[in-house]
Coordinates of N, CA and C and ligand atoms in Angstrom, one line a residue:
M1 N 0.7 -1.2 0.1 CA 0.0 0.0 0.0 C 0.8 1.1 0.0
T2 N 0.6 2.3 -1.1 CA 1.3 3.4 -1.1 C 0.4 4.7 -0.1
V3 N 1.4 5.2 0.5 CA 0.8 6.2 1.3 C 1.5 7.7 1.2
A4 N 0.8 8.7 0.7 CA 1.8 9.8 0.8 C 1.1 10.9 1.6
I5 N 2.0 11.8 2.0 CA 1.3 13.0 2.9 C 1.4 14.2 1.9
Y6 N 0.5 14.9 2.2 CA 0.4 16.0 1.2 C 0.6 17.5 2.5
P7 N 1.7 17.9 3.1 CA 1.7 18.8 4.3 C 1.6 20.2 3.4
G8 N 1.0 21.1 4.4 CA 0.9 22.4 4.1 C 0.1 23.4 5.2
T9 N 0.1 24.6 5.1 CA -0.5 25.6 6.0 C -2.2 25.6 5.9
F10 N -2.4 25.5 4.5 CA -3.9 25.3 4.0 C -4.7 26.4 4.7
D11 N -4.2 27.6 4.5 CA -5.0 28.8 5.4 C -5.6 29.9 4.2
P12 N -6.7 29.4 3.7 CA -7.6 28.0 3.8 C -7.2 27.2 2.5
I13 N -7.6 26.3 2.5 CA -7.4 25.2 1.1 C -8.2 26.0 -0.1
T14 N -7.1 25.9 -1.1 CA -7.8 26.4 -2.6 C -8.0 25.4 -3.4
N15 N -8.3 25.9 -4.7 CA -8.7 25.0 -5.8 C -7.2 24.5 -6.5
G16 N -6.1 25.1 -6.3 CA -5.1 25.0 -6.3 C -4.4 23.7 -5.7
H17 N -4.8 23.8 -4.4 CA -4.5 22.6 -3.7 C -5.0 21.6 -3.9
L18 N -6.1 21.5 -4.3 CA -7.4 20.6 -4.5 C -6.8 20.0 -6.1
D19 N -6.5 20.8 -6.9 CA -5.8 20.2 -8.4 C -5.1 19.2 -7.9
I20 N -4.2 19.6 -7.1 CA -2.8 18.6 -6.6 C -3.4 17.1 -5.9
V21 N -4.2 17.6 -5.1 CA -4.9 16.3 -4.2 C -5.4 15.5 -5.6
Q22 N -6.4 16.1 -6.0 CA -7.1 15.2 -7.2 C -5.9 14.2 -7.8
R23 N -4.7 15.1 -8.0 CA -3.8 14.1 -9.0 C -3.3 13.3 -8.4
A24 N -3.1 13.6 -7.1 CA -2.4 12.5 -6.2 C -2.9 11.3 -6.0
A25 N -4.2 11.8 -5.7 CA -5.0 10.6 -5.4 C -5.0 9.4 -6.1
R26 N -4.9 9.8 -7.5 CA -4.8 8.6 -8.7 C -3.5 7.9 -8.5
L27 N -2.8 8.6 -8.1 CA -1.2 7.9 -8.0 C -0.9 7.0 -6.8
F28 N -1.5 7.4 -5.5 CA -1.2 6.5 -4.6 C -2.5 6.0 -3.8
D29 N -2.3 4.9 -3.4 CA -3.6 4.0 -2.5 C -4.5 5.2 -1.5
R30 N -3.4 6.0 -0.7 CA -3.9 6.9 0.3 C -3.2 8.2 0.3
I31 N -3.8 9.0 0.7 CA -3.1 10.3 0.6 C -3.8 10.9 2.2
I32 N -2.7 11.5 3.0 CA -3.2 12.4 4.1 C -2.7 13.8 4.1
I33 N -3.7 14.6 3.7 CA -3.3 16.1 3.9 C -3.0 16.4 5.5
G34 N -1.9 17.0 5.4 CA -1.5 17.3 6.7 C -1.3 19.0 6.9
V35 N -2.3 18.9 7.8 CA -2.6 20.6 7.9 C -1.6 21.1 9.2
Y36 N -0.3 22.1 8.9 CA 0.5 22.3 10.1 C -0.2 23.0 11.2
E37 N -0.1 22.5 12.2 CA -0.9 23.5 13.4 C -0.3 24.8 13.4
K38 N 1.1 24.9 13.5 CA 1.6 26.1 13.6 C 2.7 26.8 12.7
S39 N 2.3 27.8 11.8 CA 2.6 28.1 10.9 C 3.7 29.4 11.0
N40 N 4.7 29.7 10.5 CA 5.3 31.3 11.0 C 4.8 32.3 10.1
K41 N 3.6 31.9 9.1 CA 2.8 32.3 8.6 C 2.0 33.3 9.3
H42 N 1.5 34.4 8.8 CA 0.2 34.9 9.8 C -0.8 34.5 9.2
L43 N -1.7 33.6 10.2 CA -3.1 32.8 9.9 C -4.3 33.6 10.1
V44 N -5.1 33.2 9.2 CA -6.7 33.6 9.2 C -7.6 32.8 10.1
F45 N -7.2 31.5 9.8 CA -8.2 30.3 10.4 C -7.4 29.6 11.4
S46 N -8.2 29.2 12.1 CA -7.4 28.1 13.4 C -7.2 26.7 12.5
T47 N -6.6 26.0 13.4 CA -6.1 24.6 13.1 C -7.5 24.0 12.8
K48 N -8.8 23.9 13.5 CA -9.9 23.4 13.5 C -10.6 23.8 12.4
E49 N -10.6 24.9 12.1 CA -11.3 25.4 10.9 C -10.7 25.1 9.6
R50 N -9.3 25.1 9.6 CA -8.6 24.9 8.4 C -8.6 23.2 7.8
V51 N -9.0 22.3 9.2 CA -8.9 20.8 8.9 C -10.4 20.8 8.4
E52 N -11.3 21.8 8.9 CA -12.8 21.1 8.6 C -13.3 21.5 7.2
L53 N -12.4 22.8 6.9 CA -12.7 23.2 5.3 C -12.2 22.2 4.3
A54 N -10.7 21.7 4.7 CA -10.2 20.8 4.1 C -11.1 19.5 3.9
K55 N -11.1 19.2 4.9 CA -12.1 17.8 5.0 C -13.6 17.7 4.3
R56 N -14.1 19.0 4.2 CA -15.3 19.2 3.3 C -14.9 19.2 1.7
A57 N -13.8 19.6 1.7 CA -13.2 19.9 0.1 C -12.8 18.5 -0.6
V58 N -12.5 17.6 0.4 CA -12.0 16.2 0.0 C -12.7 15.1 -0.1
A59 N -14.1 15.4 0.5 CA -15.1 14.6 1.3 C -15.6 13.4 0.1
N60 N -15.2 13.7 -1.2 CA -15.9 13.2 -2.6 C -14.6 12.5 -2.9
I61 N -13.7 12.7 -2.3 CA -12.2 11.3 -2.9 C -12.0 10.4 -1.8
P62 N -12.3 9.3 -2.1 CA -12.3 8.3 -0.9 C -11.0 7.9 -0.5
N63 N -9.9 8.2 -1.1 CA -8.7 7.8 -0.5 C -8.0 9.0 0.1
V64 N -8.6 10.2 0.5 CA -8.1 11.2 1.0 C -8.4 11.5 2.2
E65 N -7.9 11.5 3.2 CA -8.1 12.2 4.6 C -7.3 13.4 5.1
V66 N -7.7 13.9 6.2 CA -7.1 15.1 6.6 C -6.6 15.2 8.1
K67 N -5.6 15.7 8.2 CA -5.3 15.4 9.7 C -4.3 16.5 10.1
S68 N -4.3 17.1 11.3 CA -3.4 18.4 11.3 C -2.1 17.8 12.3
F69 N -0.9 18.5 12.2 CA 0.3 17.9 12.9 C 1.3 19.0 13.6
H70 N 1.8 18.5 14.1 CA 3.0 19.8 14.8 C 4.2 19.0 14.4
G71 N 5.3 20.1 15.0 CA 6.8 19.2 14.9 C 7.4 18.8 13.2
L72 N 8.0 18.3 13.0 CA 8.7 17.9 11.8 C 7.7 17.3 11.0
T73 N 8.0 17.8 9.6 CA 7.0 17.1 8.6 C 7.5 15.7 8.3
V74 N 8.8 15.3 8.6 CA 9.1 13.8 8.4 C 8.8 13.2 9.5
D75 N 8.4 13.7 10.8 CA 8.1 13.1 11.7 C 6.6 12.4 11.5
F76 N 5.7 13.3 11.0 CA 4.5 13.2 10.6 C 4.4 12.1 9.7
A77 N 5.2 12.2 8.7 CA 5.5 11.0 7.5 C 5.7 9.8 8.0
R78 N 6.8 9.9 9.0 CA 7.2 8.4 9.5 C 5.6 7.9 10.5
N79 N 5.1 8.8 11.4 CA 3.9 8.3 11.8 C 2.9 7.7 11.2
E80 N 2.8 8.4 10.3 CA 1.7 8.1 9.2 C 2.0 6.9 8.0
K81 N 3.2 6.2 8.2 CA 3.9 5.0 7.6 C 3.8 5.5 6.2
A82 N 4.0 7.0 5.7 CA 3.9 7.3 4.5 C 5.5 7.3 3.6
Q83 N 5.3 6.8 2.6 CA 6.6 6.6 1.5 C 7.2 8.0 1.0
V84 N 5.9 8.8 0.7 CA 6.2 9.9 -0.1 C 5.6 10.9 0.5
M85 N 6.0 12.3 0.1 CA 5.7 13.7 0.5 C 5.2 14.0 -0.9
I86 N 4.2 14.9 -1.2 CA 3.7 15.6 -1.9 C 3.8 17.1 -1.7
R87 N 4.3 17.9 -2.9 CA 4.1 19.3 -2.8 C 3.8 19.8 -4.1
G88 N 3.1 20.9 -4.1 CA 2.9 21.7 -5.3 C 3.6 22.5 -5.8
L89 N 4.0 22.5 -7.3 CA 5.3 23.6 -7.6 C 4.3 24.5 -8.7
R90 N 4.6 25.8 -8.0 CA 4.1 27.1 -9.1 C 5.3 27.7 -9.8
M91 N 5.1 28.1 -11.1 CA 6.1 28.6 -12.1 C 7.4 29.1 -11.3
N92 N 6.9 30.3 -10.5 CA 8.2 30.6 -10.3 C 8.4 30.8 -8.7
A93 N 7.5 30.8 -7.9 CA 7.5 30.8 -6.6 C 8.2 30.1 -5.4
D94 N 7.9 28.6 -6.1 CA 8.3 27.6 -5.3 C 9.2 26.9 -5.3
F95 N 10.3 26.8 -6.4 CA 11.4 25.7 -6.7 C 12.5 25.9 -5.5
E96 N 13.0 27.0 -5.2 CA 14.1 27.2 -4.5 C 13.9 26.7 -3.2
K97 N 12.6 27.0 -2.7 CA 12.3 26.9 -1.2 C 11.9 25.7 -1.0
E98 N 11.4 24.8 -2.1 CA 11.3 23.5 -2.4 C 12.3 22.8 -2.2
F99 N 13.1 22.9 -3.1 CA 14.5 22.2 -3.1 C 15.3 22.2 -1.8
E100 N 15.3 23.6 -1.2 CA 16.3 23.7 0.0 C 15.4 22.7 1.0
M101 N 14.1 22.6 1.2 CA 13.6 22.0 2.2 C 13.8 20.4 1.8
A102 N 13.9 20.1 0.5 CA 13.8 18.9 0.4 C 14.9 18.0 0.5
M103 N 16.3 19.0 0.5 CA 17.6 18.4 0.9 C 17.6 18.1 2.4
M104 N 16.9 18.9 3.1 CA 17.1 19.0 4.7 C 16.0 17.9 5.0
N105 N 14.7 17.6 4.3 CA 14.2 16.5 4.8 C 15.0 15.3 4.4
R106 N 15.8 15.0 3.1 CA 16.3 13.9 2.9 C 17.3 13.6 4.1
K107 N 18.1 14.7 4.2 CA 19.0 14.5 5.5 C 18.3 13.9 6.5
L108 N 17.3 14.1 7.0 CA 16.6 13.9 8.1 C 15.6 12.6 8.0
A109 N 15.4 12.1 6.9 CA 14.6 11.1 6.4 C 15.0 10.6 5.2
P110 N 16.1 10.0 4.9 CA 16.4 9.5 3.5 C 15.5 8.4 2.8
D111 N 14.7 8.1 3.6 CA 13.7 7.0 3.1 C 12.7 7.8 2.4
L112 N 12.2 9.0 2.9 CA 11.2 9.8 2.3 C 11.2 10.3 1.3
D113 N 10.5 10.0 0.0 CA 10.9 10.4 -1.2 C 9.9 11.7 -1.3
L114 N 10.3 12.7 -2.3 CA 9.4 14.0 -2.4 C 8.8 14.0 -3.8
L115 N 7.9 14.2 -3.9 CA 7.1 14.2 -5.2 C 6.4 15.4 -5.5
C116 N 6.8 16.5 -6.5 CA 6.3 17.8 -6.8 C 5.4 17.5 -7.9
L117 N 4.2 17.9 -7.7 CA 3.2 18.2 -9.1 C 3.1 19.5 -9.6
M118 N 3.3 19.9 -10.8 CA 2.9 21.2 -11.2 C 1.7 21.4 -11.4
A119 N 1.5 22.7 -10.6 CA 0.5 23.3 -11.0 C -0.3 23.5 -11.8
S120 N -1.7 23.5 -12.2 CA -2.3 23.5 -13.6 C -2.2 24.8 -13.9
Q121 N -2.2 25.4 -15.0 CA -1.9 26.7 -15.7 C -3.0 27.6 -14.9
E122 N -4.4 27.4 -14.8 CA -5.1 28.4 -14.2 C -4.8 28.4 -12.9
Y123 N -4.1 27.9 -12.0 CA -3.9 27.9 -10.7 C -2.4 28.7 -10.6
Q124 N -1.4 28.5 -11.6 CA -0.2 29.0 -11.3 C 0.0 30.1 -10.4
F125 N -0.9 31.3 -10.4 CA -0.6 32.3 -9.8 C -1.4 32.5 -8.4
L126 N -2.2 31.2 -8.1 CA -3.1 31.4 -7.0 C -2.3 31.0 -5.7
S127 N -2.3 31.9 -4.7 CA -1.7 31.5 -3.4 C -2.7 31.8 -2.1
S128 N -2.6 31.1 -1.1 CA -3.8 31.6 -0.1 C -3.7 33.0 0.5
S129 N -2.2 33.5 0.4 CA -2.2 34.8 0.7 C -2.7 35.8 0.0
L130 N -2.6 35.6 -1.5 CA -3.1 36.4 -2.6 C -4.7 36.8 -2.2
L131 N -5.0 35.1 -2.0 CA -6.7 35.0 -1.9 C -6.9 35.6 -0.9
K132 N -6.3 35.6 0.2 CA -6.9 36.7 1.1 C -6.6 37.9 1.3
E133 N -5.9 38.4 0.4 CA -5.9 39.9 0.2 C -6.9 40.2 -0.5
V134 N -7.2 39.5 -2.1 CA -8.4 39.8 -2.5 C -9.8 39.8 -1.9
A135 N -9.9 38.8 -0.8 CA -11.2 38.8 0.2 C -11.2 40.0 0.9
R136 N -10.4 40.5 1.5 CA -10.0 41.6 2.1 C -10.5 42.6 1.4
L137 N -10.3 43.1 0.4 CA -10.7 43.9 -0.6 C -12.1 44.0 -1.3
D138 N -12.5 42.8 -1.2 CA -14.0 42.5 -1.4 C -14.0 42.1 -2.7
G139 N -12.9 41.3 -3.5 CA -12.8 40.7 -4.9 C -13.6 39.7 -4.9
N140 N -13.8 39.2 -6.1 CA -14.4 37.8 -6.6 C -13.6 36.7 -6.5
I141 N -13.8 35.8 -5.6 CA -12.9 34.4 -5.5 C -13.3 33.3 -5.5
N142 N -14.6 33.7 -6.3 CA -15.4 32.4 -6.6 C -15.1 31.1 -7.6
D143 N -13.8 31.6 -8.3 CA -13.6 30.3 -9.2 C -12.6 29.8 -8.6
L144 N -11.8 30.4 -7.6 CA -10.4 30.1 -6.9 C -10.9 29.1 -5.6
V145 N -11.9 29.1 -4.9 CA -11.9 28.2 -3.8 C -13.5 27.5 -4.0
P146 N -13.6 26.4 -3.3 CA -14.9 25.8 -3.4 C -15.7 27.0 -2.4
E147 N -17.1 26.9 -2.8 CA -18.3 28.0 -2.4 C -18.1 28.2 -0.9
Y148 N -18.3 27.2 0.0 CA -17.9 27.1 1.6 C -16.9 28.0 1.8
V149 N -15.7 27.6 1.2 CA -14.2 28.1 1.6 C -14.7 29.6 1.4
A150 N -15.1 30.2 0.3 CA -15.4 31.6 -0.1 C -16.3 32.4 1.2
E151 N -17.1 31.7 1.5 CA -18.0 32.2 2.2 C -17.3 32.5 3.6
A152 N -16.8 31.0 3.7 CA -16.1 31.3 5.8 C -14.9 32.1 5.5
L153 N -14.3 32.2 4.2 CA -13.3 33.7 4.2 C -13.7 35.1 4.3
K154 N -14.9 35.3 3.7 CA -15.7 36.4 3.4 C -15.9 36.7 5.0
R155 N -16.6 35.8 5.7 CA -17.0 36.1 7.0 C -15.8 36.5 7.9
K156 N -14.8 36.0 7.9 CA -13.7 36.1 8.6 C -13.1 37.5 8.3
V157 N -12.9 38.0 7.3 CA -12.2 39.0 6.7 C -13.2 40.3 7.1
N158 N -14.9 39.9 7.0 CA -15.7 40.8 7.5 C -15.5 41.1 9.2
D159 N -15.5 39.8 9.8 CA -15.3 40.2 11.3 C -14.1 40.5 11.7
T160 N -13.2 40.6 10.9 CA -11.7 41.5 11.4 C -11.7 42.8 10.7
I161 N -12.5 43.2 10.3 CA -12.5 45.0 9.7 C -13.1 45.5 11.0
Ligands
ADP201 P1 3.1 26.2 3.1 O1 3.4 26.7 4.2 O2 3.7 24.6 3.4 O3 3.7 26.6 1.7 P2 0.6 25.8 1.6 O4 -0.7 25.6 2.2 O5 1.0 27.6 0.9 O6 1.6 25.5 2.5 O7 0.7 25.1 0.4 C1 0.8 23.7 0.5 C2 1.5 23.0 -0.6 O8 0.8 23.5 -2.0 C3 2.9 23.6 -1.4 O9 3.7 22.6 -1.7 C4 2.5 25.0 -2.1 O10 3.6 24.9 -3.2 C5 1.1 24.2 -3.0 N1 0.1 25.0 -3.4 C6 0.0 26.3 -2.9 N2 -0.6 26.7 -4.0 C7 -0.9 25.8 -5.1 C8 -1.4 25.9 -6.3 N3 -2.2 27.1 -6.5 N4 -1.3 25.3 -7.1 C9 -0.4 24.1 -6.8 N5 0.0 24.1 -5.8 C10 -0.2 24.9 -4.8

C-alpha cells in the first residue's frame, strides 16, 4: 500500500491545492493532507477551521483524509507510515524553497521521497495569501476556492474589519 502525505498550511485550502490532491489521489492508495498546526505565516483560520474546510473539500475523494500535525513534517510522515511527500510547484514561486526543504528533509529522513506535482495553468498564480488579500478588498474569489471556503473567508474578513 502506497501512502503519501501532502503537508501545508492550507489557510484556507484553494482549488490549486485541490487540483494537486486530485492528481495525487490517482497515483497513491492513500493520501493524508497534513495541516501544520503552527506556521510562521500570519494565519486567518484556526487549525480546526483549516482541517474542517479541507475535510469538506475532499469528502468526495475516498482515499484522501485530513489530519493536523505539529513538529517535523518527516516525523508526521513516519507516524503515518508514508513513503512519499507531495508538494505542489508553481512556476516561479516555489522551486528554490522546495529544493532547500527537500535537501534538509532527505538528511532527516533518507527513506522518504518527495514528489512535486506541477500546478495547473489556471492556478499558477493562486496562493492562499493573495486570495486573502483579494477577499479583504472584497474581490471575486469564486473560481478560486469551493463555495463554502469563499463564504468562510468573507465572514472572517468581515469579522476582522
Ligand atoms: P506551505 O506553508 O507549506 O507553503 P501552503 O498551504 O501554502 O503551505 O501550500 C501547500 C502546498 O501546496 C505547497 O507545496 C504549495 O507549493 C502548494 N500550492 C499552493 N498553492 C498552489 C497552487 N495554486 N497550485 C498548486 N500547488 C499549490
